[in-house]
């Protein structure tokens, strides 16, 4: 009998081996052929082969087929369920993983260690602490919590859910600690931005006789990078060299070293490490390219990018997206268009992440129509695609369009994440859609998978503040289950200034200085609320306190692109070669506005106890006005066109009124991107519907610091 069945089982095992080979090497077409062979030979409902088929399809990214095999199985075991859970997790659908887990539990099938491990990872990805704790209890009852793979996953889950203390307690309770356990805690401290503890933990790893692996060292370099600890990072670099670790042959470590030196401002050391790498990969190339770009040396970044283009390795989607992100942040629309033209010619340009970054670039450069066209032409969209577009509508003041798109996303069976809700709430805030914002916040609070973060609460505080409901806003901050941060108190302080509530403003100001007494922005905001109320003595006392501490906020800076050259202006700037003509033109326009519209300067925005004439002069030389003056000089104002201005801080109320009036007497549309949103000025109106009039140029809300050096070749840029 055994001899008779031997060919039968031999054929079954051959099919299993083939499926596992296809799974390991991601050979989908061959795997489909093996699937067909199993059906022809009568193994269509075999438990072992069905499990292998689920694994093969999942590894190849075809979850529809994996689910179909699973649904058609007559018999399922824990391996079947776990294979499908792993597949969903590997393909970015952690919710489906957890849903399957609870279906399996209801079917009275007991999880094994891999089932638990997979679902703890899903909880960490989704940041669903409550569900993670429920599964933790189940693992304790079944005794699997002491198994290393499960215990390590529990530590990882708590750290990713922001509970680093619980993660540490679980780590200490582990009966067996391996290097993975130590690495998990090290990564946890790094994720929690507790770099100092991460450094101490690294020393403990060495003291306990553990030999650091590649993951340990890259995590430590990331911790040093985040802290700006170039000395400690250099010591790890030295440790790598003295211990004979092949840095140049390990792509992740080499990339982390380059990133460390870049983040710490030592581009020379980053370039040295890069030059020493024998076989450079995309990680090392992209780290250095982004380092030069973020450091303001776009010329060198573009030169390196061109070298990468000529390299046999080619440019991948990550590099394309990263470069597009740089051009988006710096609002370099011509360079962004050139990168777009390049992306459509290479295979990696078809990746959805690249398409998302191109849409984002056009939105941040103020080209909403172009972004809409590309978004509508995308063959596939993920949650990031929709969120990018929702954010763009919000920043441009089209709150109702943002809401429409959010609802359309859900109808398209794309589940919103926390960022999607944040984008929608922010859009409601920018457009003054109070009721809608409250509805979406309530919807978020009821969501099983997503918990409101501090940013979501800050949006609600902003919404309530705009509506004058300051007490409700304060009560929300004090009752929320999260510890208030500086940003949320700053939001409430802005609302206090708008509505002239000095008493509450003083209270909020004290909270701000207690939380962060070394942040110059806080002192500027507090002094502004005193100035707005006419309390000049108290205003100056706050400013003097900041000066005594040596605190200085970033200066307001605006820039405009004229004939593919970027020109920068600071407030009161007199260094531009055309500054005299700019002043003359601005005075001419100002006189026309006075005569035709009755325009006068809003001197309250000068925020200084000085005479009216001096206040007017201070307002006249704000950076955005100087940038507009240059743009008008180079293109005139009698023909319809668009001028785009970019600013690193928020636009002040006087400049806002000035540009509104200017757009009424000239045929130019002005689009201004400040640190908070876009303003489109046309025919005397602004797309923000004057929601910005409470904002001051010296409020101190900063954007990314931008210093651009010259670009050579096809991307000419000046300063």
XYZ file of N, CA, C and O in Angstrom, residues 15 18-23 25-39 49 52-53 56-57 60 65 69:
120
model
N 5.384 19.411 -6.011
C 4.591 20.624 -6.217
C 4.815 21.623 -5.075
O 4.933 22.834 -5.295
N 8.185 23.237 -5.488
C 8.152 24.219 -6.570
C 7.476 25.518 -6.124
O 7.929 26.618 -6.426
N 6.363 25.379 -5.399
C 5.653 26.566 -4.916
C 6.526 27.371 -3.955
O 6.546 28.611 -3.993
N 7.265 26.678 -3.101
C 8.134 27.375 -2.141
C 9.287 28.072 -2.856
O 9.718 29.155 -2.451
N 9.770 27.456 -3.924
C 10.832 28.087 -4.723
C 10.288 29.344 -5.410
O 10.952 30.394 -5.428
N 9.093 29.249 -5.970
C 8.465 30.413 -6.626
C 8.207 31.524 -5.612
O 8.381 32.711 -5.911
N 7.800 31.128 -4.418
C 7.531 32.100 -3.360
C 8.808 32.830 -2.955
O 8.833 34.062 -2.853
N 11.551 33.267 -4.670
C 12.142 34.050 -5.758
C 11.141 34.956 -6.486
O 11.456 35.512 -7.527
N 9.923 35.065 -5.917
C 8.880 35.947 -6.460
C 8.581 35.648 -7.933
O 8.462 36.545 -8.765
N 8.429 34.364 -8.240
C 8.166 33.938 -9.620
C 6.667 33.687 -9.777
O 6.180 32.551 -9.679
N 5.927 34.735 -10.028
C 4.466 34.632 -10.069
C 3.984 33.763 -11.233
O 3.140 32.872 -11.043
N 4.490 34.013 -12.429
C 4.015 33.267 -13.603
C 4.227 31.770 -13.435
O 3.336 30.957 -13.729
N 5.419 31.413 -12.956
C 5.704 29.992 -12.740
C 4.832 29.421 -11.627
O 4.385 28.272 -11.680
N 4.578 30.260 -10.593
C 3.722 29.815 -9.492
C 2.305 29.525 -9.959
O 1.669 28.558 -9.511
N 1.806 30.353 -10.883
C 0.464 30.127 -11.445
C 0.434 28.800 -12.204
O -0.558 28.047 -12.142
N 1.523 28.492 -12.919
C 1.590 27.225 -13.652
C 1.573 26.030 -12.682
O 0.906 25.021 -12.943
N 2.296 26.174 -11.558
C 2.297 25.097 -10.553
C 0.897 24.944 -9.961
O 0.432 23.826 -9.696
N 0.237 26.084 -9.747
C -1.146 26.052 -9.234
C -2.039 25.260 -10.197
O -2.831 24.391 -9.778
N -1.904 25.545 -11.482
C -2.700 24.830 -12.494
C -2.388 23.338 -12.474
O -3.298 22.491 -12.571
N -1.088 23.013 -12.311
C -0.682 21.597 -12.272
C -1.277 20.892 -11.062
O -1.699 19.723 -11.149
N -1.348 21.602 -9.929
C -1.908 20.983 -8.717
C -3.402 20.697 -8.893
O -3.915 19.685 -8.398
N -4.082 21.584 -9.611
C -5.508 21.356 -9.869
C -5.711 20.150 -10.788
O -6.605 19.317 -10.576
N -0.629 22.176 0.212
C -0.403 22.917 -1.028
C -1.200 24.231 -1.051
O -0.728 25.242 -1.577
N 0.755 26.681 0.868
C 1.896 27.140 0.061
C 1.445 28.106 -1.031
O 2.156 29.066 -1.365
N 0.274 27.856 -1.602
C -0.262 28.756 -2.629
C -0.571 30.136 -2.041
O -0.274 31.170 -2.650
N 2.687 31.876 -1.600
C 3.280 32.275 -2.878
C 2.601 33.520 -3.451
O 3.247 34.488 -3.843
N 1.264 33.500 -3.481
C 0.532 34.642 -4.027
C 0.758 35.897 -3.173
O 0.885 37.006 -3.701
N 4.137 37.380 -3.804
C 4.171 38.015 -5.134
C 3.227 39.212 -5.230
O 3.078 39.808 -6.304
N -5.747 36.650 -5.289
C -5.634 35.201 -5.512
C -5.402 34.456 -4.204
O -5.933 33.358 -4.000
N -7.845 31.454 -2.805
C -7.415 30.102 -2.409
C -7.894 29.805 -0.988
O -8.438 28.728 -0.702
